[in-house]
PDB file of N, CA and C in Angstrom:
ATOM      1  N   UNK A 274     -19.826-159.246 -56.085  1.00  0.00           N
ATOM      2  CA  UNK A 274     -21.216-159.473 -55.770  1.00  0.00           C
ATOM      3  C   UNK A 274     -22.011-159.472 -57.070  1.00  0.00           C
ATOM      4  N   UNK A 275     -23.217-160.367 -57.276  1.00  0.00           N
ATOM      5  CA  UNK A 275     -23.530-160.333 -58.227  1.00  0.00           C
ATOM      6  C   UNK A 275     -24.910-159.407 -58.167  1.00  0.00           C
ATOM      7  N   UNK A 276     -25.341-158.604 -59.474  1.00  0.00           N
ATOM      8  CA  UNK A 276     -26.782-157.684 -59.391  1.00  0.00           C
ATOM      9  C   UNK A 276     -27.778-158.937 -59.863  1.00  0.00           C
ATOM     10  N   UNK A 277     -29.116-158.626 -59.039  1.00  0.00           N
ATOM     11  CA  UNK A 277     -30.125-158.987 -59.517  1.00  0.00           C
ATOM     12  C   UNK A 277     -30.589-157.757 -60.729  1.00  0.00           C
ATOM     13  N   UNK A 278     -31.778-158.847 -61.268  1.00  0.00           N
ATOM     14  CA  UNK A 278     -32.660-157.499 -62.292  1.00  0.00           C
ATOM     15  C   UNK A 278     -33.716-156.811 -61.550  1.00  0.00           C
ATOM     16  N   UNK A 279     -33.527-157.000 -60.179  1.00  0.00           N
ATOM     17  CA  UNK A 279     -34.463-156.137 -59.524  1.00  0.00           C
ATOM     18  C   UNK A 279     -33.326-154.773 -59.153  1.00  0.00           C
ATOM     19  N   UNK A 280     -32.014-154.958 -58.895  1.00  0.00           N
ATOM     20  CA  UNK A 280     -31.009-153.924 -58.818  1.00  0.00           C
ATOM     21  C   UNK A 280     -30.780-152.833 -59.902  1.00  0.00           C
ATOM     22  N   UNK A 281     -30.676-153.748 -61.142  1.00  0.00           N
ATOM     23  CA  UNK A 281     -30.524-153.185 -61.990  1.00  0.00           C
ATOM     24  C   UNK A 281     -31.613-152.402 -62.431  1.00  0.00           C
ATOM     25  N   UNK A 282     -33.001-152.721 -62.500  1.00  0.00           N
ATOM     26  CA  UNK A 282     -33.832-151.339 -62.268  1.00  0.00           C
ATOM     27  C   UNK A 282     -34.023-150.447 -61.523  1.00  0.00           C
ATOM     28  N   UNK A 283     -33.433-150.803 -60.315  1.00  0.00           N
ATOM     29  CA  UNK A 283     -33.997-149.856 -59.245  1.00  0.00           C
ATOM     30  C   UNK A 283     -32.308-148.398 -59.718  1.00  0.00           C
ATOM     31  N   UNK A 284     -31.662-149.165 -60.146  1.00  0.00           N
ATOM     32  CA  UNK A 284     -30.150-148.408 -60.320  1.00  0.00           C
ATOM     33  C   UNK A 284     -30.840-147.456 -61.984  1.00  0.00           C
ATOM     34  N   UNK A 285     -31.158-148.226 -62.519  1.00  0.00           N
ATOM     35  CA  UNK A 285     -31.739-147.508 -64.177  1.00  0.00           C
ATOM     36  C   UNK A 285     -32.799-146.546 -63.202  1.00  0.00           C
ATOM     37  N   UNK A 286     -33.911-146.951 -62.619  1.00  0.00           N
ATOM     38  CA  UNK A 286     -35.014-145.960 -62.046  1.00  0.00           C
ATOM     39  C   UNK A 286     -34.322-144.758 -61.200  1.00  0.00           C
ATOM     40  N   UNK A 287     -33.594-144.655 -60.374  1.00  0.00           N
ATOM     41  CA  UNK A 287     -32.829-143.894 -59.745  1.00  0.00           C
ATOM     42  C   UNK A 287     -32.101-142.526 -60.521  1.00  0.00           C
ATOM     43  N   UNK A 288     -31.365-143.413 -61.426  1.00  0.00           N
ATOM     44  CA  UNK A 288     -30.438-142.997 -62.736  1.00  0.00           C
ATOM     45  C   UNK A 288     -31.226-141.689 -63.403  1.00  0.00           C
ATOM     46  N   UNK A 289     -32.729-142.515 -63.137  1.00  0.00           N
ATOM     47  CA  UNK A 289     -33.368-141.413 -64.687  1.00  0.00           C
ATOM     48  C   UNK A 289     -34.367-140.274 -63.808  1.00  0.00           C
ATOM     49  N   UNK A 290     -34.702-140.834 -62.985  1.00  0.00           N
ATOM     50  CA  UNK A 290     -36.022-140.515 -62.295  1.00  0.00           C
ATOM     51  C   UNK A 290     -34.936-139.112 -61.175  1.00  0.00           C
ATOM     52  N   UNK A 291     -33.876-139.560 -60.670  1.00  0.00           N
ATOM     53  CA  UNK A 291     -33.000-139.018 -59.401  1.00  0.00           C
ATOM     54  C   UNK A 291     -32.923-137.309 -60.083  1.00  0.00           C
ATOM     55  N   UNK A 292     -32.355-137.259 -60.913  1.00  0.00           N
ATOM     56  CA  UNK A 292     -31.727-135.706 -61.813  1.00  0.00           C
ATOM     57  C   UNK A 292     -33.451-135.313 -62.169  1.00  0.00           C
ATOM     58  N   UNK A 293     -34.399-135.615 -62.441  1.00  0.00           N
ATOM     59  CA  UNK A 293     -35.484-134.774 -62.610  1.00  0.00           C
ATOM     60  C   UNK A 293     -36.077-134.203 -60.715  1.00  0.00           C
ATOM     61  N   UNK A 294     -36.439-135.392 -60.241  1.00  0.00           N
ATOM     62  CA  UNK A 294     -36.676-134.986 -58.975  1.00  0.00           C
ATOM     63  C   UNK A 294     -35.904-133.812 -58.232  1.00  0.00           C
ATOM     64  N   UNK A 295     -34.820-134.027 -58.525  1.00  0.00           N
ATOM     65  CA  UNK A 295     -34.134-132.966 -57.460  1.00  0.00           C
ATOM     66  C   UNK A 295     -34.504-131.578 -58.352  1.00  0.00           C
ATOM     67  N   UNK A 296     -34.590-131.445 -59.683  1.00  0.00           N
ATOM     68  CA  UNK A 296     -34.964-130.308 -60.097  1.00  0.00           C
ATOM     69  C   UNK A 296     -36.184-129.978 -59.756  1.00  0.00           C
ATOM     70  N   UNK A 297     -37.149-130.775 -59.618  1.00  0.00           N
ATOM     71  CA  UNK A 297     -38.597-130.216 -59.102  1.00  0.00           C
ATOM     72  C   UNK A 297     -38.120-129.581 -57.681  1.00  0.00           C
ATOM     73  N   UNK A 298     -37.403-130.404 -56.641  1.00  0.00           N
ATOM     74  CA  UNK A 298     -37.482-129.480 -55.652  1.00  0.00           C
ATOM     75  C   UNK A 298     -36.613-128.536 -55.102  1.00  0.00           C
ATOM     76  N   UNK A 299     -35.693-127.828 -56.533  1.00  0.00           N
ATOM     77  CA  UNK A 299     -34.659-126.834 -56.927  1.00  0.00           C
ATOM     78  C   UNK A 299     -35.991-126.112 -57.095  1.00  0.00           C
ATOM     79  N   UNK A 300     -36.423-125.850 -57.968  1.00  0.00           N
ATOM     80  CA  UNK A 300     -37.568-125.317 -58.492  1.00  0.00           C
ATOM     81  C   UNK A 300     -38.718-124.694 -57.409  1.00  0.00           C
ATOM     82  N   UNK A 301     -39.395-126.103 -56.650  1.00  0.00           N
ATOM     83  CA  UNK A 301     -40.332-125.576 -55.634  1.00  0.00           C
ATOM     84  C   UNK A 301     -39.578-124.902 -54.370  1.00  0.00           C
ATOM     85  N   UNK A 302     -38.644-125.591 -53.506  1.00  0.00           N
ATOM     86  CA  UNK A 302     -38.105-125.436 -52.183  1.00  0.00           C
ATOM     87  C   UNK A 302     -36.501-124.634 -52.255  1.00  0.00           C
ATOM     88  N   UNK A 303     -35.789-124.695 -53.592  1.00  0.00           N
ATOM     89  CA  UNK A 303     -34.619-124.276 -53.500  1.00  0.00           C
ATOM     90  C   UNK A 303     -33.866-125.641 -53.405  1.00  0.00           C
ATOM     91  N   UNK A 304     -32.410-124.823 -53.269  1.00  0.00           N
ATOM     92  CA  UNK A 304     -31.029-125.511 -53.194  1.00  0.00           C
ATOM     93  C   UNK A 304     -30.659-126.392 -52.175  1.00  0.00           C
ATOM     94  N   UNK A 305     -31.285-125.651 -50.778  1.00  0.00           N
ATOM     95  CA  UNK A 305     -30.547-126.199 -49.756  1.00  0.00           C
ATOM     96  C   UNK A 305     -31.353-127.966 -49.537  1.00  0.00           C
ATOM     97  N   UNK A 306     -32.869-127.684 -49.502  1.00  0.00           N
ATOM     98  CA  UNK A 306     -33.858-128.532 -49.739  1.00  0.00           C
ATOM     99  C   UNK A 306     -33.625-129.980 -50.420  1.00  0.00           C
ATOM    100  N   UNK A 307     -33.120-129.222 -51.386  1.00  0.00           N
ATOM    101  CA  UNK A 307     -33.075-130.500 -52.727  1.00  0.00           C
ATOM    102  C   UNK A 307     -31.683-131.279 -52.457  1.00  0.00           C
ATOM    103  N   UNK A 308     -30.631-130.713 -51.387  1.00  0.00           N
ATOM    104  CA  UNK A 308     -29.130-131.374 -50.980  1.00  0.00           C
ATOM    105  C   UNK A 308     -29.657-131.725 -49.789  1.00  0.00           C
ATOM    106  N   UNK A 309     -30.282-131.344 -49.155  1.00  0.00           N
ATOM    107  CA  UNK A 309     -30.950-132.123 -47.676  1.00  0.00           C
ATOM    108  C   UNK A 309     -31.568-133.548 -48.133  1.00  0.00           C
ATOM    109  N   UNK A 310     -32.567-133.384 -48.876  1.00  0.00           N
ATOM    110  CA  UNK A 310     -33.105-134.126 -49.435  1.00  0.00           C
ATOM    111  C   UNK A 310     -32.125-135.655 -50.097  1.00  0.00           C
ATOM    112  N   UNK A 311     -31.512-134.811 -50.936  1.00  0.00           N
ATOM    113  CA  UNK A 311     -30.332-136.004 -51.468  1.00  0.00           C
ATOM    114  C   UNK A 311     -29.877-137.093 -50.566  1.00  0.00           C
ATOM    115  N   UNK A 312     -29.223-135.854 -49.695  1.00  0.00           N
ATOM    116  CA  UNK A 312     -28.411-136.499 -48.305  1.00  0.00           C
ATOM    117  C   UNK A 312     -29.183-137.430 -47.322  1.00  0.00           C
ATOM    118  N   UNK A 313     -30.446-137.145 -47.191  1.00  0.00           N
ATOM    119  CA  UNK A 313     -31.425-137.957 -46.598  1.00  0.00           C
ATOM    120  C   UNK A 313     -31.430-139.376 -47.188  1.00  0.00           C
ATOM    121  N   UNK A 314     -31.518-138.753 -48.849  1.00  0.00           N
ATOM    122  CA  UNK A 314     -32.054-140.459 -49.206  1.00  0.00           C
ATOM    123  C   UNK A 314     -30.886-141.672 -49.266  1.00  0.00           C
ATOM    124  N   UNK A 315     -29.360-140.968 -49.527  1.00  0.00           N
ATOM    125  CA  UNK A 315     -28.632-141.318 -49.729  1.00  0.00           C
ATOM    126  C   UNK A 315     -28.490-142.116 -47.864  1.00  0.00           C
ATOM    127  N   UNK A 316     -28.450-141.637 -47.020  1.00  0.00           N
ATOM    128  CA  UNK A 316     -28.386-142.099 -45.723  1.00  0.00           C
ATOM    129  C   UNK A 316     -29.540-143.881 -45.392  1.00  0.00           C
ATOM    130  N   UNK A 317     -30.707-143.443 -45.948  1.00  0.00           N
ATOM    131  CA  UNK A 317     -31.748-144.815 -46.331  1.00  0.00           C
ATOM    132  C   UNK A 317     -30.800-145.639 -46.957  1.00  0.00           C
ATOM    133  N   UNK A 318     -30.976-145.015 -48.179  1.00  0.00           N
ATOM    134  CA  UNK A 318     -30.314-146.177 -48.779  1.00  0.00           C
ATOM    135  C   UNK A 318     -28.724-147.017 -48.028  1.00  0.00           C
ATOM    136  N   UNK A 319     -27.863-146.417 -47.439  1.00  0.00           N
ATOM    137  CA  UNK A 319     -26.514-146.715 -46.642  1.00  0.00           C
ATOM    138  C   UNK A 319     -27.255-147.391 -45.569  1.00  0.00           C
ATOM    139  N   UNK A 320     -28.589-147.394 -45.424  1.00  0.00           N
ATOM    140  CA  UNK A 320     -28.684-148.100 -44.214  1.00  0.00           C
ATOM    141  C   UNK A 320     -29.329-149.372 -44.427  1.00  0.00           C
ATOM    142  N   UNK A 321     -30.328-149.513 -45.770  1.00  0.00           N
ATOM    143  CA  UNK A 321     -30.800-150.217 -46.386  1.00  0.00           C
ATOM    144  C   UNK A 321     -29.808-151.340 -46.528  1.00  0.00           C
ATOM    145  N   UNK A 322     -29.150-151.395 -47.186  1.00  0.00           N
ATOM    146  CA  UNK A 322     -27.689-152.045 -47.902  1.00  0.00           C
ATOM    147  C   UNK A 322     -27.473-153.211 -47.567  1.00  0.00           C
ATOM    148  N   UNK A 323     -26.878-153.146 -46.170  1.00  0.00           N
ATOM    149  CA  UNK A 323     -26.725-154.138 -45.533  1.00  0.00           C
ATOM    150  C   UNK A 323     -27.708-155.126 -45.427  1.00  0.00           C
ATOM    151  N   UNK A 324     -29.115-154.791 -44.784  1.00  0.00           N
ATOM    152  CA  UNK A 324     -29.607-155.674 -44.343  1.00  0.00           C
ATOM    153  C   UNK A 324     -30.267-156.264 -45.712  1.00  0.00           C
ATOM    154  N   UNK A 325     -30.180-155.857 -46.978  1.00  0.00           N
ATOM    155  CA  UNK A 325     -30.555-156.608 -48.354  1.00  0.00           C
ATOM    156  C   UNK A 325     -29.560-157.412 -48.493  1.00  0.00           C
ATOM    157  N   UNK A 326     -28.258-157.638 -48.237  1.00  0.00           N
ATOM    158  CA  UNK A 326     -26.689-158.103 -48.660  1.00  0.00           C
ATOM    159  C   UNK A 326     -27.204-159.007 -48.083  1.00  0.00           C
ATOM    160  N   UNK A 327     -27.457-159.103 -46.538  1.00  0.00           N
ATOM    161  CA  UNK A 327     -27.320-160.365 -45.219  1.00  0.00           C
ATOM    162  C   UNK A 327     -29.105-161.473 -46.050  1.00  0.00           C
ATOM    163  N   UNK A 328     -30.233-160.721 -46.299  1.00  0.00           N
ATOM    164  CA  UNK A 328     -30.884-161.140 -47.302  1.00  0.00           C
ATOM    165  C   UNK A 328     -30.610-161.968 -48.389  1.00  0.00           C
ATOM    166  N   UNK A 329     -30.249-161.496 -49.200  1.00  0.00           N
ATOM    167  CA  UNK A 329     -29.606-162.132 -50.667  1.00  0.00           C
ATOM    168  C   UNK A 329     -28.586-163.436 -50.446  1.00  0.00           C
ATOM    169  N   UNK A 330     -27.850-163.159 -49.457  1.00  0.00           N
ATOM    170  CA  UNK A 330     -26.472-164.134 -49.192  1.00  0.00           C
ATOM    171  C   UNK A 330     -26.888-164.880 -48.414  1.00  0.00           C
ATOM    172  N   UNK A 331     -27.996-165.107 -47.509  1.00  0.00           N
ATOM    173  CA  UNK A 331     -28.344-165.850 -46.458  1.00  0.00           C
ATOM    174  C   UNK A 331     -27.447-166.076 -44.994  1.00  0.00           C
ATOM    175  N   UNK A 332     -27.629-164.937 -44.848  1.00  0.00           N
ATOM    176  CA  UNK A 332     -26.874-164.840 -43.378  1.00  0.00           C
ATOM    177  C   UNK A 332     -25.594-165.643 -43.121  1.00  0.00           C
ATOM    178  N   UNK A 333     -24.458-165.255 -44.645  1.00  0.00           N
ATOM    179  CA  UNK A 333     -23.299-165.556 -44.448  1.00  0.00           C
ATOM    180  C   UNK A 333     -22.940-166.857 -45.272  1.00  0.00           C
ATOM    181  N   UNK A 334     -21.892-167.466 -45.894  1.00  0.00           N
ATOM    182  CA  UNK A 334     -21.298-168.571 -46.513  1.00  0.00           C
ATOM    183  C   UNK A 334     -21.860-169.498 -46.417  1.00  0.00           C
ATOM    184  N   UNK A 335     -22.094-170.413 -47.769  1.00  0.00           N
ATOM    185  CA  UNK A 335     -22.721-171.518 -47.872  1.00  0.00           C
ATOM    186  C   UNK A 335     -21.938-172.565 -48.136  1.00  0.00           C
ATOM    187  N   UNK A 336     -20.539-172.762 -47.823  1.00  0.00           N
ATOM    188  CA  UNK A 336     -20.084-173.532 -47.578  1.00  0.00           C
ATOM    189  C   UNK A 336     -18.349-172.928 -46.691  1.00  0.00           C
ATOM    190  N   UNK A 337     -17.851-174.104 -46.599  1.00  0.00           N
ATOM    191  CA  UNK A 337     -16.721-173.755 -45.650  1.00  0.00           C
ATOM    192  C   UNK A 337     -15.439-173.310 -46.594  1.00  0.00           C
ATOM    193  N   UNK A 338     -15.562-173.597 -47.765  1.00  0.00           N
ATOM    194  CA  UNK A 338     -14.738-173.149 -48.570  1.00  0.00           C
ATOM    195  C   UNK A 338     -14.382-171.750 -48.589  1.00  0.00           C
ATOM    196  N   UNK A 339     -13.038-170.924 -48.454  1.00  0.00           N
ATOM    197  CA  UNK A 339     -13.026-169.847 -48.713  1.00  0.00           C
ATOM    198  C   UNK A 339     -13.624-168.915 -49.756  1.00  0.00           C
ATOM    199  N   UNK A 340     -14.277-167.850 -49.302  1.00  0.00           N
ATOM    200  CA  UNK A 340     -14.456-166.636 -50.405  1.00  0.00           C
ATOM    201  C   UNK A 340     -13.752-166.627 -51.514  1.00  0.00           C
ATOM    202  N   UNK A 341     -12.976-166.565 -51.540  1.00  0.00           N
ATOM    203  CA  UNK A 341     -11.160-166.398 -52.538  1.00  0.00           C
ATOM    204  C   UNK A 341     -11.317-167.689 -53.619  1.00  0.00           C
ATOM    205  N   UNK A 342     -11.457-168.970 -52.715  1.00  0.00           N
ATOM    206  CA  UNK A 342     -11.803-169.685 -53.614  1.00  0.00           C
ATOM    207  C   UNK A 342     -12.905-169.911 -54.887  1.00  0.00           C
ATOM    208  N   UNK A 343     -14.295-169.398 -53.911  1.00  0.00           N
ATOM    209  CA  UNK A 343     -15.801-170.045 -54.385  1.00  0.00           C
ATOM    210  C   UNK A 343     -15.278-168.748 -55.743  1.00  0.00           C
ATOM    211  N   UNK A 344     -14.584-167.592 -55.325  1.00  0.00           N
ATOM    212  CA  UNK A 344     -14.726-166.623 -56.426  1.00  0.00           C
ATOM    213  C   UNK A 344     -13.946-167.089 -57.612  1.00  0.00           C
ATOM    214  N   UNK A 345     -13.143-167.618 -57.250  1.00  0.00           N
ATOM    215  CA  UNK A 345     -12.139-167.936 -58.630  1.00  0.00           C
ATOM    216  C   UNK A 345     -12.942-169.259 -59.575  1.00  0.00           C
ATOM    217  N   UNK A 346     -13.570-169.892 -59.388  1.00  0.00           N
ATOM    218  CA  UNK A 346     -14.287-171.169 -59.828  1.00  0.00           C
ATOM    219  C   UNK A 346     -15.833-170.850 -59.892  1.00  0.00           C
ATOM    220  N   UNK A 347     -15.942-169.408 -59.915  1.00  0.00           N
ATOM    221  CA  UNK A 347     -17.543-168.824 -60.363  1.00  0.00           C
ATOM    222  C   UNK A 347     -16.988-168.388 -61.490  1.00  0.00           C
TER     223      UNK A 347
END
């Protein structure tokens, strides 16, 4: 699959921004909070996923040619 540069920031923003956040709410709320929290966002995002993939790709193959193929000749 290929990244857009909208991926690739949101993956750099995540990256940098993710490890401070959870310390703020280590800090304010505790441990359990800040792994609830994680686990929450991590669940969005798993649910997110898909329906950006079916987005990006346009609701499936743009031609009849196999996957296997279009990949080897990209």
């Amino acid at each position: 699959m290929r990244t857009t540069g909208f991926a690739s920031i949101g993956t750099s923003a995540g990256a940098s921004v993710g490890p401070v956040m959870f310390g703020v709410v280590v800090a304010s709320r505790g441990y359990s909070a800040a792994w609830v929290a994680t686990g929450f966002l991590s669940l969005c995002a798993a649910a997110f996923l898909p329906a950006v993939q079916r987005a990006m790709t346009g609701h499936g193959p743009r031609t009849s040619v196999p996957t296997t193929i279009v990949a080897i000749h990209e």
